[in-house]
Amino acid sequence: SLFGLCLGLAIAVRPQEGVWISMIPLALLLRASLRRPLAWVFFVPAFALPIGSLLVAQATLYGAPLQTGYHLTPPAASPLHLIQALLFPFGFNATRTSSVAYWYLFKIVWPFSVLALIGIVTLLFKKNGIVGERLRKAASITLLLAVWLLFYYGSFEFYDRFDHNPASIGSSFSRYFLPLYVLSSIFIASALLAIRKYAGRFVAALAVCAITIFSLQLVFWGSDESFARISLVSRENEEMKTKVLLATPPEAIIFTDRSDKILYPDREVVTVFRDPRLFNQPRFEELYSYPLYYDTIASSEVVEIENKKFWGPHGLQAVEPVDLGYRHTLYKLEIRNPKSEF
């Protein structure tokens, strides 16, 4: 029942990951001992409880159980488009996929990648009974999962960082490939056992110490996203929020690309407002009665261009910049030549 509850909660928290999470109980059905009805008596209700809660919440918020506020394909899409959305939601770009594979499956975790590869190779070519056979199956599943995740996410082009750093531990890609990182621990252990067998305990102990030091350095001090920086970044965010709250009235609505989690719920925020496919969303004219502001890290020259090409056509103008620090600037959006339709 705990297993079913955890799987259900995982899907309820992030429904778009339900495609591959649902494969876990289906894979378990391959075992004869788990195909008995008694094994599922507690699993099914525990699994259905959070899923049912999600459907009720979506019906309350969006008017229908299967309607969501975030989807990769329109609700009325054809079956072919639905299949494409499930397998290749971001299309396929071989160059970008290769880059993502290099950065997130090797570059930032290279000691573990080398050990995992050694472990997989030794398991694939060594026959040592039932345990070895099961580990070889696990290695095959891991490799297939790696290929699928690369096809699924590899062409997804986004930048979580202001500086467009190609890779970092704070990027969403690190989360997307987390199943691979967890599964690779099996083969890293196999590699360490092989090192101990063929090179001795001392060399194996050195390898363990080396990857431990690498992990600690990466997580705690290795970058501006490591734990040592978290408290500082939190203070910076609080300082910026304080300046925004002082500069805006309580009923203000703030357009922002990156500061929504800092400002909400102290201020209402709008985050999706520049998608060329949704030019009239949100309906800007319905917001004219509220004090409107714009938070950005763009330079004043870029904001001038945005005034002409984006804000202007919506009857708005970004004026009166306020320096919030840490590259952020807050602009007031004045109503200029308001329009009822676009």
GROMACS .gro file of C-alpha atoms in nm:
model
  342
    1SER     CA    1   0.000   0.000   0.000
    2LEU     CA    2   0.291   0.237   0.075
    3PHE     CA    3   0.438   0.160  -0.266
    4GLY     CA    4   0.106   0.242  -0.436
    5LEU     CA    5   0.065   0.561  -0.234
    6CYS     CA    6   0.414   0.682  -0.326
    7LEU     CA    7   0.359   0.611  -0.696
    8GLY     CA    8   0.021   0.785  -0.688
    9LEU     CA    9   0.167   1.088  -0.511
   10ALA     CA   10   0.450   1.105  -0.766
   11ILE     CA   11   0.199   1.124  -1.051
   12ALA     CA   12  -0.028   1.366  -0.864
   13VAL     CA   13   0.263   1.605  -0.801
   14ARG     CA   14   0.387   1.590  -1.161
   15PRO     CA   15   0.125   1.430  -1.390
   16GLN     CA   16   0.334   1.460  -1.706
   17GLU     CA   17   0.576   1.205  -1.560
   18GLY     CA   18   0.293   0.955  -1.518
   19VAL     CA   19   0.372   0.798  -1.857
   20TRP     CA   20   0.688   0.629  -1.738
   21ILE     CA   21   0.595   0.602  -1.369
   22SER     CA   22   0.293   0.393  -1.466
   23MET     CA   23   0.531   0.150  -1.635
   24ILE     CA   24   0.664   0.042  -1.294
   25PRO     CA   25   0.353  -0.150  -1.175
   26LEU     CA   26   0.306  -0.285  -1.529
   27ALA     CA   27   0.661  -0.420  -1.523
   28LEU     CA   28   0.594  -0.585  -1.187
   29LEU     CA   29   0.314  -0.786  -1.348
   30LEU     CA   30   0.584  -0.977  -1.537
   31ARG     CA   31   0.658  -1.162  -1.214
   32ALA     CA   32   0.416  -1.450  -1.156
   33SER     CA   33   0.419  -1.402  -0.778
   34LEU     CA   34   0.290  -1.046  -0.820
   35ARG     CA   35   0.004  -1.135  -1.054
   36ARG     CA   36  -0.206  -1.271  -0.769
   37PRO     CA   37  -0.508  -1.051  -0.679
   38LEU     CA   38  -0.407  -1.043  -0.313
   39ALA     CA   39  -0.087  -0.857  -0.403
   40TRP     CA   40  -0.293  -0.568  -0.547
   41VAL     CA   41  -0.570  -0.542  -0.287
   42PHE     CA   42  -0.389  -0.269  -0.095
   43PHE     CA   43  -0.186  -0.128  -0.386
   44VAL     CA   44  -0.477  -0.019  -0.605
   45PRO     CA   45  -0.671   0.188  -0.345
   46ALA     CA   46  -0.352   0.351  -0.218
   47PHE     CA   47  -0.248   0.432  -0.577
   48ALA     CA   48  -0.595   0.563  -0.670
   49LEU     CA   49  -0.632   0.792  -0.367
   50PRO     CA   50  -0.387   1.069  -0.475
   51ILE     CA   51  -0.483   1.026  -0.842
   52GLY     CA   52  -0.849   1.070  -0.754
   53SER     CA   53  -0.765   1.375  -0.544
   54LEU     CA   54  -0.580   1.522  -0.844
   55LEU     CA   55  -0.879   1.466  -1.074
   56VAL     CA   56  -1.115   1.629  -0.823
   57ALA     CA   57  -0.881   1.926  -0.789
   58GLN     CA   58  -0.857   1.967  -1.167
   59ALA     CA   59  -1.234   1.945  -1.203
   60THR     CA   60  -1.267   2.218  -0.941
   61LEU     CA   61  -0.998   2.444  -1.086
   62TYR     CA   62  -1.037   2.388  -1.461
   63GLY     CA   63  -1.391   2.255  -1.503
   64ALA     CA   64  -1.307   1.898  -1.605
   65PRO     CA   65  -1.107   1.615  -1.440
   66LEU     CA   66  -0.869   1.575  -1.736
   67GLN     CA   67  -0.827   1.947  -1.805
   68THR     CA   68  -0.504   2.092  -1.667
   69GLY     CA   69  -0.331   2.427  -1.649
   70TYR     CA   70  -0.020   2.284  -1.812
   71HIS     CA   71  -0.013   2.050  -2.107
   72LEU     CA   72   0.217   1.991  -2.400
   73THR     CA   73  -0.054   1.933  -2.655
   74PRO     CA   74  -0.406   2.077  -2.701
   75PRO     CA   75  -0.688   1.877  -2.534
   76ALA     CA   76  -0.846   1.809  -2.874
   77ALA     CA   77  -0.528   1.681  -3.041
   78SER     CA   78  -0.541   1.379  -3.272
   79PRO     CA   79  -0.418   1.036  -3.154
   80LEU     CA   80  -0.104   1.080  -3.365
   81HIS     CA   81  -0.026   1.410  -3.193
   82LEU     CA   82  -0.090   1.252  -2.854
   83ILE     CA   83   0.157   0.972  -2.932
   84GLN     CA   84   0.411   1.227  -3.048
   85ALA     CA   85   0.356   1.428  -2.730
   86LEU     CA   86   0.420   1.116  -2.521
   87LEU     CA   87   0.732   1.000  -2.709
   88PHE     CA   88   0.884   1.318  -2.855
   89PRO     CA   89   0.706   1.615  -2.695
   90PHE     CA   90   0.991   1.851  -2.787
   91GLY     CA   91   1.066   1.708  -3.131
   92PHE     CA   92   1.407   1.559  -3.205
   93ASN     CA   93   1.731   1.751  -3.252
   94ALA     CA   94   2.031   1.519  -3.281
   95THR     CA   95   2.287   1.792  -3.213
   96ARG     CA   96   2.117   1.914  -2.898
   97THR     CA   97   2.052   1.560  -2.776
   98SER     CA   98   2.422   1.480  -2.814
   99SER     CA   99   2.512   1.793  -2.619
  100VAL     CA  100   2.270   1.709  -2.337
  101ALA     CA  101   2.404   1.352  -2.321
  102TYR     CA  102   2.762   1.480  -2.297
  103TRP     CA  103   2.693   1.737  -2.025
  104TYR     CA  104   2.449   1.550  -1.801
  105LEU     CA  105   2.551   1.187  -1.849
  106PHE     CA  106   2.926   1.249  -1.846
  107LYS     CA  107   3.069   1.597  -1.797
  108ILE     CA  108   2.928   1.700  -1.460
  109VAL     CA  109   2.925   1.345  -1.316
  110TRP     CA  110   3.219   1.193  -1.504
  111PRO     CA  111   3.371   0.980  -1.220
  112PHE     CA  112   3.037   0.807  -1.168
  113SER     CA  113   2.982   0.768  -1.542
  114VAL     CA  114   3.320   0.598  -1.586
  115LEU     CA  115   3.256   0.361  -1.295
  116ALA     CA  116   2.901   0.286  -1.411
  117LEU     CA  117   3.029   0.204  -1.761
  118ILE     CA  118   3.294  -0.027  -1.617
  119GLY     CA  119   3.030  -0.197  -1.404
  120ILE     CA  120   2.788  -0.243  -1.695
  121VAL     CA  121   3.060  -0.384  -1.923
  122THR     CA  122   3.178  -0.634  -1.661
  123LEU     CA  123   2.821  -0.748  -1.595
  124LEU     CA  124   2.730  -0.785  -1.962
  125PHE     CA  125   3.029  -1.008  -2.035
  126LYS     CA  126   3.050  -1.204  -1.712
  127LYS     CA  127   2.827  -1.500  -1.629
  128ASN     CA  128   2.798  -1.580  -1.261
  129GLY     CA  129   2.459  -1.732  -1.191
  130ILE     CA  130   2.120  -1.585  -1.104
  131VAL     CA  131   2.254  -1.263  -0.947
  132GLY     CA  132   2.462  -1.185  -1.252
  133GLU     CA  133   2.168  -1.257  -1.482
  134ARG     CA  134   1.943  -1.019  -1.288
  135LEU     CA  135   2.208  -0.749  -1.289
  136ARG     CA  136   2.253  -0.790  -1.663
  137LYS     CA  137   1.880  -0.740  -1.708
  138ALA     CA  138   1.901  -0.430  -1.489
  139ALA     CA  139   2.189  -0.303  -1.703
  140SER     CA  140   1.987  -0.356  -2.021
  141ILE     CA  141   1.685  -0.176  -1.872
  142THR     CA  142   1.907   0.113  -1.760
  143LEU     CA  143   2.058   0.151  -2.107
  144LEU     CA  144   1.712   0.145  -2.268
  145LEU     CA  145   1.587   0.402  -2.015
  146ALA     CA  146   1.887   0.623  -2.091
  147VAL     CA  147   1.811   0.613  -2.463
  148TRP     CA  148   1.442   0.690  -2.405
  149LEU     CA  149   1.508   0.977  -2.165
  150LEU     CA  150   1.757   1.126  -2.411
  151PHE     CA  151   1.503   1.103  -2.693
  152TYR     CA  152   1.231   1.241  -2.466
  153TYR     CA  153   1.415   1.534  -2.308
  154GLY     CA  154   1.726   1.572  -2.522
  155SER     CA  155   1.570   1.820  -2.766
  156PHE     CA  156   1.408   2.029  -2.493
  157GLU     CA  157   1.568   2.375  -2.525
  158PHE     CA  158   1.539   2.594  -2.219
  159TYR     CA  159   1.766   2.791  -1.987
  160ASP     CA  160   1.720   2.776  -1.613
  161ARG     CA  161   2.011   3.013  -1.561
  162PHE     CA  162   2.050   3.379  -1.652
  163ASP     CA  163   2.392   3.319  -1.807
  164HIS     CA  164   2.271   3.026  -2.026
  165ASN     CA  165   2.532   2.801  -1.867
  166PRO     CA  166   2.520   2.479  -2.072
  167ALA     CA  167   2.507   2.256  -1.763
  168SER     CA  168   2.472   2.281  -1.388
  169ILE     CA  169   2.347   2.071  -1.099
  170GLY     CA  170   2.057   2.313  -1.053
  171SER     CA  171   1.925   2.264  -1.406
  172SER     CA  172   1.601   2.079  -1.467
  173PHE     CA  173   1.796   1.825  -1.672
  174SER     CA  174   1.960   1.700  -1.352
  175ARG     CA  175   1.611   1.617  -1.225
  176TYR     CA  176   1.502   1.462  -1.554
  177PHE     CA  177   1.794   1.218  -1.549
  178LEU     CA  178   1.765   1.141  -1.177
  179PRO     CA  179   1.631   0.786  -1.243
  180LEU     CA  180   1.951   0.710  -1.435
  181TYR     CA  181   2.168   0.849  -1.157
  182VAL     CA  182   1.989   0.626  -0.904
  183LEU     CA  183   2.004   0.312  -1.119
  184SER     CA  184   2.370   0.369  -1.200
  185SER     CA  185   2.458   0.317  -0.833
  186ILE     CA  186   2.408  -0.060  -0.891
  187PHE     CA  187   2.677  -0.064  -1.157
  188ILE     CA  188   2.907   0.171  -0.971
  189ALA     CA  189   2.901  -0.081  -0.686
  190SER     CA  190   2.974  -0.361  -0.934
  191ALA     CA  191   3.270  -0.166  -1.071
  192LEU     CA  192   3.409  -0.108  -0.722
  193LEU     CA  193   3.378  -0.481  -0.648
  194ALA     CA  194   3.563  -0.559  -0.971
  195ILE     CA  195   3.835  -0.306  -0.879
  196ARG     CA  196   3.871  -0.466  -0.538
  197LYS     CA  197   3.897  -0.810  -0.694
  198TYR     CA  198   4.154  -0.726  -0.962
  199ALA     CA  199   4.342  -0.427  -0.815
  200GLY     CA  200   4.310  -0.482  -0.441
  201ARG     CA  201   4.125  -0.331  -0.148
  202PHE     CA  202   4.352  -0.028  -0.125
  203VAL     CA  203   4.280   0.085  -0.483
  204ALA     CA  204   3.908   0.028  -0.429
  205ALA     CA  205   3.919   0.235  -0.110
  206LEU     CA  206   4.100   0.514  -0.298
  207ALA     CA  207   3.828   0.509  -0.564
  208VAL     CA  208   3.556   0.537  -0.298
  209CYS     CA  209   3.738   0.829  -0.132
  210ALA     CA  210   3.786   1.003  -0.467
  211ILE     CA  211   3.418   0.989  -0.570
  212THR     CA  212   3.314   1.093  -0.218
  213ILE     CA  213   3.536   1.402  -0.231
  214PHE     CA  214   3.410   1.478  -0.583
  215SER     CA  215   3.047   1.455  -0.464
  216LEU     CA  216   3.101   1.675  -0.159
  217GLN     CA  217   3.285   1.937  -0.362
  218LEU     CA  218   3.015   1.941  -0.634
  219VAL     CA  219   2.721   1.959  -0.394
  220PHE     CA  220   2.858   2.193  -0.129
  221TRP     CA  221   3.118   2.420  -0.293
  222GLY     CA  222   3.156   2.339  -0.664
  223SER     CA  223   2.936   2.608  -0.816
  224ASP     CA  224   2.713   2.905  -0.745
  225GLU     CA  225   2.425   2.656  -0.713
  226SER     CA  226   2.590   2.448  -0.441
  227PHE     CA  227   2.464   2.440  -0.082
  228ALA     CA  228   2.719   2.694   0.036
  229ARG     CA  229   2.548   2.952  -0.187
  230ILE     CA  230   2.187   2.872  -0.094
  231SER     CA  231   2.171   3.090   0.217
  232LEU     CA  232   2.324   3.383   0.029
  233VAL     CA  233   2.084   3.345  -0.265
  234SER     CA  234   1.791   3.325  -0.023
  235ARG     CA  235   1.898   3.652   0.139
  236GLU     CA  236   1.933   3.814  -0.204
  237ASN     CA  237   1.581   3.700  -0.297
  238GLU     CA  238   1.439   3.838   0.026
  239GLU     CA  239   1.611   4.173  -0.032
  240MET     CA  240   1.469   4.190  -0.384
  241LYS     CA  241   1.119   4.098  -0.268
  242THR     CA  242   1.130   4.365   0.003
  243LYS     CA  243   1.215   4.629  -0.257
  244VAL     CA  244   0.929   4.512  -0.480
  245LEU     CA  245   0.679   4.520  -0.194
  246LEU     CA  246   0.786   4.873  -0.106
  247ALA     CA  247   0.758   4.990  -0.467
  248THR     CA  248   0.420   4.834  -0.549
  249PRO     CA  249   0.071   4.849  -0.392
  250PRO     CA  250  -0.080   4.526  -0.250
  251GLU     CA  251  -0.321   4.487  -0.542
  252ALA     CA  252  -0.043   4.508  -0.803
  253ILE     CA  253   0.002   4.245  -1.073
  254ILE     CA  254   0.362   4.181  -1.178
  255PHE     CA  255   0.469   4.034  -1.510
  256THR     CA  256   0.786   3.833  -1.457
  257ASP     CA  257   0.978   3.555  -1.629
  258ARG     CA  258   1.176   3.431  -1.330
  259SER     CA  259   1.069   3.589  -1.001
  260ASP     CA  260   0.720   3.439  -0.961
  261LYS     CA  261   0.823   3.205  -0.678
  262ILE     CA  262   0.991   3.496  -0.498
  263LEU     CA  263   0.699   3.739  -0.525
  264TYR     CA  264   0.392   3.515  -0.499
  265PRO     CA  265   0.173   3.514  -0.288
  266ASP     CA  266   0.272   3.860  -0.161
  267ARG     CA  267   0.192   3.991  -0.509
  268GLU     CA  268  -0.010   3.845  -0.794
  269VAL     CA  269   0.215   3.741  -1.084
  270VAL     CA  270   0.180   3.660  -1.455
  271THR     CA  271   0.453   3.439  -1.602
  272VAL     CA  272   0.323   3.335  -1.947
  273PHE     CA  273   0.277   3.652  -2.147
  274ARG     CA  274   0.525   3.651  -2.437
  275ASP     CA  275   0.447   3.329  -2.619
  276PRO     CA  276   0.400   3.432  -2.985
  277ARG     CA  277   0.139   3.157  -3.022
  278LEU     CA  278  -0.067   3.314  -2.740
  279PHE     CA  279  -0.028   3.683  -2.820
  280ASN     CA  280  -0.363   3.777  -2.666
  281GLN     CA  281  -0.306   3.575  -2.348
  282PRO     CA  282  -0.352   3.690  -2.086
  283ARG     CA  283  -0.629   3.929  -2.192
  284PHE     CA  284  -0.437   4.244  -2.114
  285GLU     CA  285  -0.736   4.474  -2.140
  286GLU     CA  286  -0.898   4.293  -1.846
  287LEU     CA  287  -0.596   4.388  -1.631
  288TYR     CA  288  -0.605   4.763  -1.702
  289SER     CA  289  -0.788   4.835  -1.377
  290TYR     CA  290  -0.496   4.697  -1.172
  291PRO     CA  291  -0.153   4.851  -1.109
  292LEU     CA  292   0.072   4.664  -1.353
  293TYR     CA  293   0.448   4.614  -1.323
  294TYR     CA  294   0.720   4.431  -1.512
  295ASP     CA  295   1.021   4.259  -1.350
  296THR     CA  296   1.310   4.178  -1.583
  297ILE     CA  297   1.685   4.124  -1.608
  298ALA     CA  298   1.693   4.275  -1.958
  299SER     CA  299   1.893   4.589  -2.025
  300SER     CA  300   1.722   4.925  -2.077
  301GLU     CA  301   1.793   4.897  -2.451
  302VAL     CA  302   1.610   4.566  -2.470
  303VAL     CA  303   1.317   4.706  -2.272
  304GLU     CA  304   1.291   4.993  -2.522
  305ILE     CA  305   1.263   4.736  -2.800
  306GLU     CA  306   1.001   4.548  -2.599
  307ASN     CA  307   0.806   4.871  -2.556
  308LYS     CA  308   0.784   4.909  -2.932
  309LYS     CA  309   0.729   4.547  -3.032
  310PHE     CA  310   0.540   4.396  -2.738
  311TRP     CA  311   0.408   4.630  -2.469
  312GLY     CA  312   0.305   4.901  -2.716
  313PRO     CA  313   0.071   4.680  -2.921
  314HIS     CA  314  -0.097   4.588  -2.593
  315GLY     CA  315  -0.150   4.955  -2.504
  316LEU     CA  316   0.121   4.952  -2.235
  317GLN     CA  317   0.457   5.119  -2.179
  318ALA     CA  318   0.732   5.013  -1.936
  319VAL     CA  319   0.845   5.326  -1.749
  320GLU     CA  320   0.997   5.444  -1.419
  321PRO     CA  321   1.264   5.172  -1.372
  322VAL     CA  322   1.354   5.074  -1.014
  323ASP     CA  323   1.683   4.894  -0.956
  324LEU     CA  324   1.611   4.587  -0.742
  325GLY     CA  325   1.971   4.470  -0.736
  326TYR     CA  326   2.112   4.139  -0.856
  327ARG     CA  327   2.048   4.232  -1.222
  328HIS     CA  328   1.673   4.280  -1.171
  329THR     CA  329   1.482   4.596  -1.262
  330LEU     CA  330   1.117   4.672  -1.190
  331TYR     CA  331   0.921   4.882  -1.440
  332LYS     CA  332   0.577   5.032  -1.401
  333LEU     CA  333   0.347   4.950  -1.693
  334GLU     CA  334   0.153   5.262  -1.785
  335ILE     CA  335  -0.158   5.241  -1.998
  336ARG     CA  336  -0.105   5.412  -2.331
  337ASN     CA  337  -0.381   5.410  -2.591
  338PRO     CA  338  -0.572   5.118  -2.433
  339LYS     CA  339  -0.746   4.880  -2.670
  340SER     CA  340  -1.042   4.652  -2.613
  341GLU     CA  341  -0.937   4.403  -2.882
  342PHE     CA  342  -0.610   4.298  -3.043
   0.00000   0.00000   0.00000
